[in-house]
């Protein structure tokens, strides 16, 4: 199995289904590194060195170790109820959300919902939102009036890897900025 598929499997375990390999997450999303390696090792080749490489080189910086590297967790994107100890932060005036064209109608009716995740994920820059949108088909990017949302009492958090998080974005704070054409 490739390093990339191993990383995706670890993401599945630490964000959604730790029971698949027989481990548990604590209330803050931490898993024991030795247990994770043992569990993942039942179906893939992995050792501490490879795990440390995956954490260090992951393009999206999905994972964090504790100080002595005995525990590991996903930084955000959980569907299991954990508290990854996020601090409230003041967001920039505008944030971005990339999605697929097929979701636009629902978003424009209901706003941005976390769906199976604990939070709605927002990007600090337009280009990242475009990349996220492309993962869902033909991309559409929404501008989110995050400064106005915060003034109106909505909380924002920023994960270790820079992703902005909030529980919900009502329609009134959304502005569809662009719908990409094929080949752009």
PDB file of N, CA, C and O in Angstrom, residues 82-144:
ATOM      1  N   UNK A  82     -15.548  14.913  19.671  1.00  0.00           N
ATOM      2  CA  UNK A  82     -14.334  15.187  20.443  1.00  0.00           C
ATOM      3  C   UNK A  82     -14.152  16.698  20.558  1.00  0.00           C
ATOM      4  O   UNK A  82     -14.680  17.459  19.755  1.00  0.00           O
ATOM      5  N   UNK A  83     -13.404  17.107  21.562  1.00  0.00           N
ATOM      6  CA  UNK A  83     -13.068  18.516  21.749  1.00  0.00           C
ATOM      7  C   UNK A  83     -11.568  18.648  21.505  1.00  0.00           C
ATOM      8  O   UNK A  83     -10.768  18.275  22.348  1.00  0.00           O
ATOM      9  N   UNK A  84     -11.204  19.155  20.334  1.00  0.00           N
ATOM     10  CA  UNK A  84      -9.780  19.274  20.008  1.00  0.00           C
ATOM     11  C   UNK A  84      -9.181  20.565  20.578  1.00  0.00           C
ATOM     12  O   UNK A  84      -8.139  21.019  20.133  1.00  0.00           O
ATOM     13  N   UNK A  85      -9.852  21.098  21.585  1.00  0.00           N
ATOM     14  CA  UNK A  85      -9.332  22.210  22.374  1.00  0.00           C
ATOM     15  C   UNK A  85      -9.039  23.450  21.530  1.00  0.00           C
ATOM     16  O   UNK A  85      -7.990  24.059  21.642  1.00  0.00           O
ATOM     17  N   UNK A  86     -10.012  23.799  20.707  1.00  0.00           N
ATOM     18  CA  UNK A  86      -9.860  24.977  19.867  1.00  0.00           C
ATOM     19  C   UNK A  86     -10.148  26.242  20.669  1.00  0.00           C
ATOM     20  O   UNK A  86     -11.065  26.272  21.480  1.00  0.00           O
ATOM     21  N   UNK A  87      -9.357  27.270  20.418  1.00  0.00           N
ATOM     22  CA  UNK A  87      -9.595  28.561  21.050  1.00  0.00           C
ATOM     23  C   UNK A  87     -10.413  29.430  20.116  1.00  0.00           C
ATOM     24  O   UNK A  87     -10.196  29.421  18.906  1.00  0.00           O
ATOM     25  N   UNK A  88     -11.330  30.198  20.692  1.00  0.00           N
ATOM     26  CA  UNK A  88     -12.063  31.170  19.887  1.00  0.00           C
ATOM     27  C   UNK A  88     -11.062  32.176  19.347  1.00  0.00           C
ATOM     28  O   UNK A  88     -10.139  32.594  20.048  1.00  0.00           O
ATOM     29  N   UNK A  89     -11.263  32.547  18.073  1.00  0.00           N
ATOM     30  CA  UNK A  89     -10.373  33.524  17.444  1.00  0.00           C
ATOM     31  C   UNK A  89     -11.196  34.517  16.647  1.00  0.00           C
ATOM     32  O   UNK A  89     -12.311  34.221  16.229  1.00  0.00           O
ATOM     33  N   UNK A  90     -10.605  35.667  16.418  1.00  0.00           N
ATOM     34  CA  UNK A  90     -11.232  36.671  15.570  1.00  0.00           C
ATOM     35  C   UNK A  90     -10.835  36.377  14.128  1.00  0.00           C
ATOM     36  O   UNK A  90      -9.650  36.417  13.791  1.00  0.00           O
ATOM     37  N   UNK A  91     -11.825  36.087  13.289  1.00  0.00           N
ATOM     38  CA  UNK A  91     -11.500  35.762  11.899  1.00  0.00           C
ATOM     39  C   UNK A  91     -11.228  37.028  11.087  1.00  0.00           C
ATOM     40  O   UNK A  91     -11.583  38.136  11.516  1.00  0.00           O
ATOM     41  N   UNK A  92     -10.632  36.871   9.917  1.00  0.00           N
ATOM     42  CA  UNK A  92     -10.557  38.018   9.010  1.00  0.00           C
ATOM     43  C   UNK A  92     -11.972  38.412   8.593  1.00  0.00           C
ATOM     44  O   UNK A  92     -12.922  37.658   8.802  1.00  0.00           O
ATOM     45  N   UNK A  93     -12.124  39.580   8.007  1.00  0.00           N
ATOM     46  CA  UNK A  93     -13.452  40.070   7.609  1.00  0.00           C
ATOM     47  C   UNK A  93     -14.143  39.106   6.652  1.00  0.00           C
ATOM     48  O   UNK A  93     -15.363  38.944   6.702  1.00  0.00           O
ATOM     49  N   UNK A  94     -13.360  38.467   5.777  1.00  0.00           N
ATOM     50  CA  UNK A  94     -13.919  37.536   4.801  1.00  0.00           C
ATOM     51  C   UNK A  94     -13.159  36.215   4.847  1.00  0.00           C
ATOM     52  O   UNK A  94     -11.942  36.199   4.961  1.00  0.00           O
ATOM     53  N   UNK A  95     -13.914  35.138   4.749  1.00  0.00           N
ATOM     54  CA  UNK A  95     -13.354  33.806   4.578  1.00  0.00           C
ATOM     55  C   UNK A  95     -14.006  33.208   3.345  1.00  0.00           C
ATOM     56  O   UNK A  95     -14.913  33.806   2.758  1.00  0.00           O
ATOM     57  N   UNK A  96     -13.560  32.022   2.956  1.00  0.00           N
ATOM     58  CA  UNK A  96     -14.027  31.408   1.714  1.00  0.00           C
ATOM     59  C   UNK A  96     -14.445  29.974   1.952  1.00  0.00           C
ATOM     60  O   UNK A  96     -13.872  29.289   2.800  1.00  0.00           O
ATOM     61  N   UNK A  97     -15.416  29.529   1.162  1.00  0.00           N
ATOM     62  CA  UNK A  97     -15.845  28.138   1.227  1.00  0.00           C
ATOM     63  C   UNK A  97     -15.954  27.603  -0.193  1.00  0.00           C
ATOM     64  O   UNK A  97     -16.716  28.136  -1.001  1.00  0.00           O
ATOM     65  N   UNK A  98     -15.195  26.557  -0.479  1.00  0.00           N
ATOM     66  CA  UNK A  98     -15.255  25.908  -1.780  1.00  0.00           C
ATOM     67  C   UNK A  98     -16.131  24.681  -1.712  1.00  0.00           C
ATOM     68  O   UNK A  98     -16.088  23.922  -0.744  1.00  0.00           O
ATOM     69  N   UNK A  99     -16.945  24.506  -2.743  1.00  0.00           N
ATOM     70  CA  UNK A  99     -17.852  23.364  -2.788  1.00  0.00           C
ATOM     71  C   UNK A  99     -18.059  22.952  -4.235  1.00  0.00           C
ATOM     72  O   UNK A  99     -17.539  23.600  -5.155  1.00  0.00           O
ATOM     73  N   UNK A 100     -18.819  21.913  -4.441  1.00  0.00           N
ATOM     74  CA  UNK A 100     -19.163  21.476  -5.793  1.00  0.00           C
ATOM     75  C   UNK A 100     -20.458  22.120  -6.250  1.00  0.00           C
ATOM     76  O   UNK A 100     -21.342  22.445  -5.446  1.00  0.00           O
ATOM     77  N   UNK A 101     -20.571  22.287  -7.538  1.00  0.00           N
ATOM     78  CA  UNK A 101     -21.742  22.919  -8.140  1.00  0.00           C
ATOM     79  C   UNK A 101     -23.053  22.255  -7.700  1.00  0.00           C
ATOM     80  O   UNK A 101     -24.069  22.924  -7.497  1.00  0.00           O
ATOM     81  N   UNK A 102     -23.003  20.939  -7.507  1.00  0.00           N
ATOM     82  CA  UNK A 102     -24.217  20.200  -7.153  1.00  0.00           C
ATOM     83  C   UNK A 102     -24.782  20.583  -5.787  1.00  0.00           C
ATOM     84  O   UNK A 102     -25.940  20.288  -5.498  1.00  0.00           O
ATOM     85  N   UNK A 103     -23.990  21.263  -4.939  1.00  0.00           N
ATOM     86  CA  UNK A 103     -24.446  21.633  -3.603  1.00  0.00           C
ATOM     87  C   UNK A 103     -24.941  23.073  -3.497  1.00  0.00           C
ATOM     88  O   UNK A 103     -25.440  23.482  -2.452  1.00  0.00           O
ATOM     89  N   UNK A 104     -24.793  23.851  -4.552  1.00  0.00           N
ATOM     90  CA  UNK A 104     -25.088  25.283  -4.506  1.00  0.00           C
ATOM     91  C   UNK A 104     -26.531  25.572  -4.103  1.00  0.00           C
ATOM     92  O   UNK A 104     -26.785  26.415  -3.235  1.00  0.00           O
ATOM     93  N   UNK A 105     -27.478  24.903  -4.712  1.00  0.00           N
ATOM     94  CA  UNK A 105     -28.888  25.190  -4.425  1.00  0.00           C
ATOM     95  C   UNK A 105     -29.204  24.982  -2.944  1.00  0.00           C
ATOM     96  O   UNK A 105     -29.843  25.828  -2.308  1.00  0.00           O
ATOM     97  N   UNK A 106     -28.742  23.877  -2.389  1.00  0.00           N
ATOM     98  CA  UNK A 106     -28.988  23.591  -0.974  1.00  0.00           C
ATOM     99  C   UNK A 106     -28.318  24.634  -0.087  1.00  0.00           C
ATOM    100  O   UNK A 106     -28.921  25.112   0.880  1.00  0.00           O
ATOM    101  N   UNK A 107     -27.079  25.002  -0.405  1.00  0.00           N
ATOM    102  CA  UNK A 107     -26.367  26.009   0.384  1.00  0.00           C
ATOM    103  C   UNK A 107     -27.095  27.345   0.334  1.00  0.00           C
ATOM    104  O   UNK A 107     -27.242  28.021   1.352  1.00  0.00           O
ATOM    105  N   UNK A 108     -27.572  27.723  -0.841  1.00  0.00           N
ATOM    106  CA  UNK A 108     -28.254  29.010  -0.965  1.00  0.00           C
ATOM    107  C   UNK A 108     -29.627  28.998  -0.288  1.00  0.00           C
ATOM    108  O   UNK A 108     -30.176  30.059  -0.012  1.00  0.00           O
ATOM    109  N   UNK A 109     -30.154  27.826   0.031  1.00  0.00           N
ATOM    110  CA  UNK A 109     -31.418  27.718   0.771  1.00  0.00           C
ATOM    111  C   UNK A 109     -31.189  27.596   2.282  1.00  0.00           C
ATOM    112  O   UNK A 109     -31.929  28.169   3.071  1.00  0.00           O
ATOM    113  N   UNK A 110     -30.152  26.826   2.677  1.00  0.00           N
ATOM    114  CA  UNK A 110     -29.968  26.478   4.085  1.00  0.00           C
ATOM    115  C   UNK A 110     -28.737  27.088   4.746  1.00  0.00           C
ATOM    116  O   UNK A 110     -28.600  27.017   5.959  1.00  0.00           O
ATOM    117  N   UNK A 111     -27.826  27.643   3.968  1.00  0.00           N
ATOM    118  CA  UNK A 111     -26.550  28.092   4.515  1.00  0.00           C
ATOM    119  C   UNK A 111     -25.564  26.934   4.529  1.00  0.00           C
ATOM    120  O   UNK A 111     -25.830  25.863   3.975  1.00  0.00           O
ATOM    121  N   UNK A 112     -24.438  27.146   5.166  1.00  0.00           N
ATOM    122  CA  UNK A 112     -23.423  26.094   5.273  1.00  0.00           C
ATOM    123  C   UNK A 112     -23.618  25.337   6.578  1.00  0.00           C
ATOM    124  O   UNK A 112     -23.583  25.921   7.661  1.00  0.00           O
ATOM    125  N   UNK A 113     -23.816  24.041   6.447  1.00  0.00           N
ATOM    126  CA  UNK A 113     -24.030  23.158   7.591  1.00  0.00           C
ATOM    127  C   UNK A 113     -22.834  22.222   7.736  1.00  0.00           C
ATOM    128  O   UNK A 113     -22.217  21.843   6.736  1.00  0.00           O
ATOM    129  N   UNK A 114     -22.516  21.799   8.950  1.00  0.00           N
ATOM    130  CA  UNK A 114     -21.373  20.890   9.114  1.00  0.00           C
ATOM    131  C   UNK A 114     -21.626  19.479   8.598  1.00  0.00           C
ATOM    132  O   UNK A 114     -20.688  18.713   8.443  1.00  0.00           O
ATOM    133  N   UNK A 115     -22.867  19.129   8.333  1.00  0.00           N
ATOM    134  CA  UNK A 115     -23.254  17.782   7.896  1.00  0.00           C
ATOM    135  C   UNK A 115     -22.718  16.754   8.878  1.00  0.00           C
ATOM    136  O   UNK A 115     -23.000  16.830  10.052  1.00  0.00           O
ATOM    137  N   UNK A 116     -21.890  15.820   8.426  1.00  0.00           N
ATOM    138  CA  UNK A 116     -21.395  14.759   9.304  1.00  0.00           C
ATOM    139  C   UNK A 116     -20.240  15.225  10.190  1.00  0.00           C
ATOM    140  O   UNK A 116     -19.842  14.515  11.102  1.00  0.00           O
ATOM    141  N   UNK A 117     -19.701  16.392   9.933  1.00  0.00           N
ATOM    142  CA  UNK A 117     -18.585  16.897  10.732  1.00  0.00           C
ATOM    143  C   UNK A 117     -19.097  17.737  11.899  1.00  0.00           C
ATOM    144  O   UNK A 117     -20.269  18.085  11.968  1.00  0.00           O
ATOM    145  N   UNK A 118     -18.179  18.111  12.771  1.00  0.00           N
ATOM    146  CA  UNK A 118     -18.548  18.936  13.921  1.00  0.00           C
ATOM    147  C   UNK A 118     -18.611  20.418  13.564  1.00  0.00           C
ATOM    148  O   UNK A 118     -19.292  21.187  14.250  1.00  0.00           O
ATOM    149  N   UNK A 119     -17.878  20.826  12.517  1.00  0.00           N
ATOM    150  CA  UNK A 119     -17.806  22.234  12.135  1.00  0.00           C
ATOM    151  C   UNK A 119     -17.856  22.392  10.620  1.00  0.00           C
ATOM    152  O   UNK A 119     -17.474  21.495   9.877  1.00  0.00           O
ATOM    153  N   UNK A 120     -18.245  23.587  10.193  1.00  0.00           N
ATOM    154  CA  UNK A 120     -18.106  24.002   8.795  1.00  0.00           C
ATOM    155  C   UNK A 120     -16.653  24.436   8.627  1.00  0.00           C
ATOM    156  O   UNK A 120     -16.112  25.152   9.471  1.00  0.00           O
ATOM    157  N   UNK A 121     -16.028  24.017   7.544  1.00  0.00           N
ATOM    158  CA  UNK A 121     -14.628  24.357   7.281  1.00  0.00           C
ATOM    159  C   UNK A 121     -14.554  25.508   6.290  1.00  0.00           C
ATOM    160  O   UNK A 121     -15.178  25.475   5.233  1.00  0.00           O
ATOM    161  N   UNK A 122     -13.752  26.520   6.636  1.00  0.00           N
ATOM    162  CA  UNK A 122     -13.595  27.706   5.807  1.00  0.00           C
ATOM    163  C   UNK A 122     -12.116  27.964   5.554  1.00  0.00           C
ATOM    164  O   UNK A 122     -11.264  27.642   6.386  1.00  0.00           O
ATOM    165  N   UNK A 123     -11.820  28.568   4.416  1.00  0.00           N
ATOM    166  CA  UNK A 123     -10.438  28.853   4.016  1.00  0.00           C
ATOM    167  C   UNK A 123     -10.139  30.331   4.166  1.00  0.00           C
ATOM    168  O   UNK A 123     -11.000  31.180   3.916  1.00  0.00           O
ATOM    169  N   UNK A 124      -8.906  30.632   4.501  1.00  0.00           N
ATOM    170  CA  UNK A 124      -8.475  32.024   4.619  1.00  0.00           C
ATOM    171  C   UNK A 124      -8.213  32.656   3.264  1.00  0.00           C
ATOM    172  O   UNK A 124      -8.175  33.876   3.156  1.00  0.00           O
ATOM    173  N   UNK A 125      -8.040  31.828   2.229  1.00  0.00           N
ATOM    174  CA  UNK A 125      -7.761  32.390   0.906  1.00  0.00           C
ATOM    175  C   UNK A 125      -8.602  31.714  -0.169  1.00  0.00           C
ATOM    176  O   UNK A 125      -9.013  30.561  -0.041  1.00  0.00           O
ATOM    177  N   UNK A 126      -8.848  32.451  -1.196  1.00  0.00           N
ATOM    178  CA  UNK A 126      -9.694  32.036  -2.308  1.00  0.00           C
ATOM    179  C   UNK A 126      -9.145  30.791  -3.001  1.00  0.00           C
ATOM    180  O   UNK A 126      -9.884  29.866  -3.316  1.00  0.00           O
ATOM    181  N   UNK A 127      -7.825  30.756  -3.234  1.00  0.00           N
ATOM    182  CA  UNK A 127      -7.217  29.647  -3.975  1.00  0.00           C
ATOM    183  C   UNK A 127      -7.420  28.308  -3.270  1.00  0.00           C
ATOM    184  O   UNK A 127      -7.667  27.291  -3.918  1.00  0.00           O
ATOM    185  N   UNK A 128      -7.309  28.302  -1.951  1.00  0.00           N
ATOM    186  CA  UNK A 128      -7.541  27.065  -1.209  1.00  0.00           C
ATOM    187  C   UNK A 128      -8.994  26.625  -1.360  1.00  0.00           C
ATOM    188  O   UNK A 128      -9.280  25.441  -1.539  1.00  0.00           O
ATOM    189  N   UNK A 129      -9.918  27.582  -1.323  1.00  0.00           N
ATOM    190  CA  UNK A 129     -11.334  27.256  -1.488  1.00  0.00           C
ATOM    191  C   UNK A 129     -11.594  26.642  -2.865  1.00  0.00           C
ATOM    192  O   UNK A 129     -12.394  25.716  -2.995  1.00  0.00           O
ATOM    193  N   UNK A 130     -10.910  27.129  -3.880  1.00  0.00           N
ATOM    194  CA  UNK A 130     -11.055  26.560  -5.226  1.00  0.00           C
ATOM    195  C   UNK A 130     -10.590  25.103  -5.220  1.00  0.00           C
ATOM    196  O   UNK A 130     -11.275  24.217  -5.741  1.00  0.00           O
ATOM    197  N   UNK A 131      -9.444  24.825  -4.601  1.00  0.00           N
ATOM    198  CA  UNK A 131      -8.932  23.448  -4.524  1.00  0.00           C
ATOM    199  C   UNK A 131      -9.916  22.533  -3.811  1.00  0.00           C
ATOM    200  O   UNK A 131     -10.161  21.406  -4.241  1.00  0.00           O
ATOM    201  N   UNK A 132     -10.476  23.020  -2.711  1.00  0.00           N
ATOM    202  CA  UNK A 132     -11.456  22.230  -1.970  1.00  0.00           C
ATOM    203  C   UNK A 132     -12.673  21.961  -2.848  1.00  0.00           C
ATOM    204  O   UNK A 132     -13.176  20.839  -2.923  1.00  0.00           O
ATOM    205  N   UNK A 133     -13.152  22.984  -3.526  1.00  0.00           N
ATOM    206  CA  UNK A 133     -14.309  22.835  -4.396  1.00  0.00           C
ATOM    207  C   UNK A 133     -14.100  21.820  -5.498  1.00  0.00           C
ATOM    208  O   UNK A 133     -15.012  21.061  -5.841  1.00  0.00           O
ATOM    209  N   UNK A 134     -12.895  21.776  -6.045  1.00  0.00           N
ATOM    210  CA  UNK A 134     -12.594  20.833  -7.126  1.00  0.00           C
ATOM    211  C   UNK A 134     -12.690  19.380  -6.678  1.00  0.00           C
ATOM    212  O   UNK A 134     -12.926  18.497  -7.499  1.00  0.00           O
ATOM    213  N   UNK A 135     -12.549  19.129  -5.392  1.00  0.00           N
ATOM    214  CA  UNK A 135     -12.691  17.765  -4.878  1.00  0.00           C
ATOM    215  C   UNK A 135     -14.140  17.299  -4.928  1.00  0.00           C
ATOM    216  O   UNK A 135     -14.427  16.120  -4.758  1.00  0.00           O
ATOM    217  N   UNK A 136     -15.064  18.243  -5.138  1.00  0.00           N
ATOM    218  CA  UNK A 136     -16.492  17.926  -5.139  1.00  0.00           C
ATOM    219  C   UNK A 136     -17.125  18.098  -6.517  1.00  0.00           C
ATOM    220  O   UNK A 136     -18.328  18.267  -6.626  1.00  0.00           O
ATOM    221  N   UNK A 137     -16.307  18.100  -7.557  1.00  0.00           N
ATOM    222  CA  UNK A 137     -16.827  18.279  -8.915  1.00  0.00           C
ATOM    223  C   UNK A 137     -16.464  19.657  -9.447  1.00  0.00           C
ATOM    224  O   UNK A 137     -15.410  20.195  -9.137  1.00  0.00           O
ATOM    225  N   UNK A 138     -17.351  20.222 -10.237  1.00  0.00           N
ATOM    226  CA  UNK A 138     -17.116  21.562 -10.770  1.00  0.00           C
ATOM    227  C   UNK A 138     -17.197  22.546  -9.603  1.00  0.00           C
ATOM    228  O   UNK A 138     -18.228  22.656  -8.950  1.00  0.00           O
ATOM    229  N   UNK A 139     -16.112  23.295  -9.321  1.00  0.00           N
ATOM    230  CA  UNK A 139     -16.070  24.099  -8.103  1.00  0.00           C
ATOM    231  C   UNK A 139     -16.868  25.396  -8.165  1.00  0.00           C
ATOM    232  O   UNK A 139     -16.963  26.046  -9.196  1.00  0.00           O
ATOM    233  N   UNK A 140     -17.420  25.724  -7.025  1.00  0.00           N
ATOM    234  CA  UNK A 140     -18.093  26.998  -6.781  1.00  0.00           C
ATOM    235  C   UNK A 140     -17.518  27.532  -5.474  1.00  0.00           C
ATOM    236  O   UNK A 140     -17.311  26.770  -4.530  1.00  0.00           O
ATOM    237  N   UNK A 141     -17.251  28.836  -5.431  1.00  0.00           N
ATOM    238  CA  UNK A 141     -16.666  29.436  -4.238  1.00  0.00           C
ATOM    239  C   UNK A 141     -17.623  30.477  -3.664  1.00  0.00           C
ATOM    240  O   UNK A 141     -18.121  31.335  -4.389  1.00  0.00           O
ATOM    241  N   UNK A 142     -17.855  30.363  -2.360  1.00  0.00           N
ATOM    242  CA  UNK A 142     -18.670  31.341  -1.639  1.00  0.00           C
ATOM    243  C   UNK A 142     -17.773  32.209  -0.767  1.00  0.00           C
ATOM    244  O   UNK A 142     -16.877  31.697  -0.088  1.00  0.00           O
ATOM    245  N   UNK A 143     -18.039  33.502  -0.785  1.00  0.00           N
ATOM    246  CA  UNK A 143     -17.404  34.426   0.147  1.00  0.00           C
ATOM    247  C   UNK A 143     -18.263  34.413   1.413  1.00  0.00           C
ATOM    248  O   UNK A 143     -19.502  34.455   1.335  1.00  0.00           O
ATOM    249  N   UNK A 144     -17.620  34.339   2.567  1.00  0.00           N
ATOM    250  CA  UNK A 144     -18.317  34.297   3.851  1.00  0.00           C
ATOM    251  C   UNK A 144     -17.977  35.572   4.611  1.00  0.00           C
ATOM    252  O   UNK A 144     -16.807  35.864   4.863  1.00  0.00           O
TER     253      UNK A 144
END
